[in-house]
Amino acid sequence: MNYANRSSHRIDATASVMPDDNRPFHPDPASPRLCRRVVGALFATVTTLALADQGLVPYVTAIPRDAEASTVTFAVFQVERYDSNFFRLPDGTGPPGDTRRSVVTSTSGVGLNLDKSYGLQRIVVNASASRALYASYGNLDETSTRIDSKYYWSVTPSVTGDVTFDYSRIPTDYEYIGYRTAPNPRTTRLTRLNVDYKPGAALHPRLSFYESQDSTQDNTFQVESSRSHGVEASLLYDFLSGNVIGLYANHDTGKSLNLDPNVPLQLDSTFTQTQYGVLVSWKATGQTRLDGRIGYFERGGQRFTSRNYDGLVGTINFRYDLTGKSVLRIQASRNLYASQTIFSSYYQENLGEIGVDWAATGKLTFRPKFGIRKQDFRGSPFPVVDALTETTRYGTLQLDYAALRAVDLAFSISRSSRTSNNSALQFTDNNASAFVRFKF
């Protein structure tokens, strides 16, 4: 599965960011036979595909990203957030019992960053824990935890790699679940081993093995709870300029959680996924950079071919340094995600986003961002059911202020709205957030 943040356009108090983050690109992929041929052609070498610049979403993190530091850093933080439509209900609709649509959330947390080098080895750990308290909805109070860790290893100058372990348990976005009387936490896990062999030539292979899980406590049709493991191979060409192009292929096998096989509804609980394609990381000039990948994937179930699907996927990130103080970022992507319901087997998500980072002063940075996301639910085994479509538009203005060396502040206002051919899923929400972090 793809663990990109699909819906949250807010200050994320628990987000952790690691230097050179090599998260896997998990789509929902193609035929195992073709995958084996591609992997054989690439001498069974595999790679991580996360060459894309992940700076498109300006998270305020619990711990600063100090890639050059070899230190241990502690932090405490506080976030106050107001939502005008907390449960993402349709206009004119309130929660049961005439309770409040608007909610103020107070989140308190602590964080730890470890960045330590030992010769050619390096370990980086970002961890945070927080407690969210919801005014008027104490039954939803929830504790969140995040751990992002990576060990960079080197056997020889030619054989290097890293081991990743990431874990998070955070609230599921209410855009997915609507009104609730109890928390519905979302848990993700990722363990990944990357091996990179550079024999001295520009052309070199990479090999990766990974195991991942993405699940919600209670089912939602936008997030398939599943666990999978797989292997990925790529062949990369490094130019002297630092640019990279390559071919890749990966193959997963997995199981859907909280979902039992069902013959009348044609629900399948096991699957295989394969993807292959091309990737590029290209800095055309001193001011522009393009990172992207385009591939084809297919997903197959064990029992019901009616749930199988395939198609093109891709992500393109473009960065343009307008001036020494401003950066333009553009992202476009297309992905497929499993969603086994009566009206769909999967949904196609098309995303377009544009943002600017403008450093007004050495301490003050403005970050406006606008985006549109369209989700088309497809592949129903029952053609009489109308296909669901959703379009979400969002805009955010975030202000970061480095008040002191040990104190960071951030303020954010945003608006999101969703239209759908199912009026019960439409909503409009306005929110504002304030964040403060103390570092030690």
Short mmCIF file of C-alpha atoms in Angstrom, two decimals, residues 45 95 113 165 175 179 205 208 210 213 219-220 234 239 253 294 296 343 349 378 385 394:
data_model
loop_
_atom_site.label_atom_id
_atom_site.label_comp_id
_atom_site.label_asym_id
_atom_site.label_seq_id
_atom_site.Cartn_x
_atom_site.Cartn_y
_atom_site.Cartn_z
CA THR A 45 18.49 -6.27 -7.78
CA PRO A 95 -23.98 15.49 15.23
CA ASN A 113 15.75 13.10 18.14
CA PHE A 165 11.79 0.81 11.10
CA GLU A 175 -12.88 12.93 6.69
CA TYR A 179 -19.27 11.11 13.49
CA PRO A 205 21.76 -2.21 -8.79
CA SER A 208 15.20 -4.08 -0.98
CA TYR A 210 10.18 -4.89 3.20
CA GLN A 213 1.04 -2.75 7.65
CA ASN A 219 -13.09 -0.52 8.91
CA THR A 220 -13.24 2.49 6.59
CA SER A 234 16.07 -1.51 -9.58
CA PHE A 239 25.40 10.83 -13.99
CA THR A 253 1.96 -10.56 -1.21
CA ILE A 294 5.85 6.39 -13.61
CA TYR A 296 2.22 0.14 -14.24
CA PHE A 343 -19.84 -0.18 -5.07
CA GLU A 349 -6.89 9.10 -6.85
CA ARG A 378 -14.40 1.71 -9.55
CA VAL A 385 -24.51 0.07 -8.27
CA TYR A 394 -8.11 22.57 0.05
#
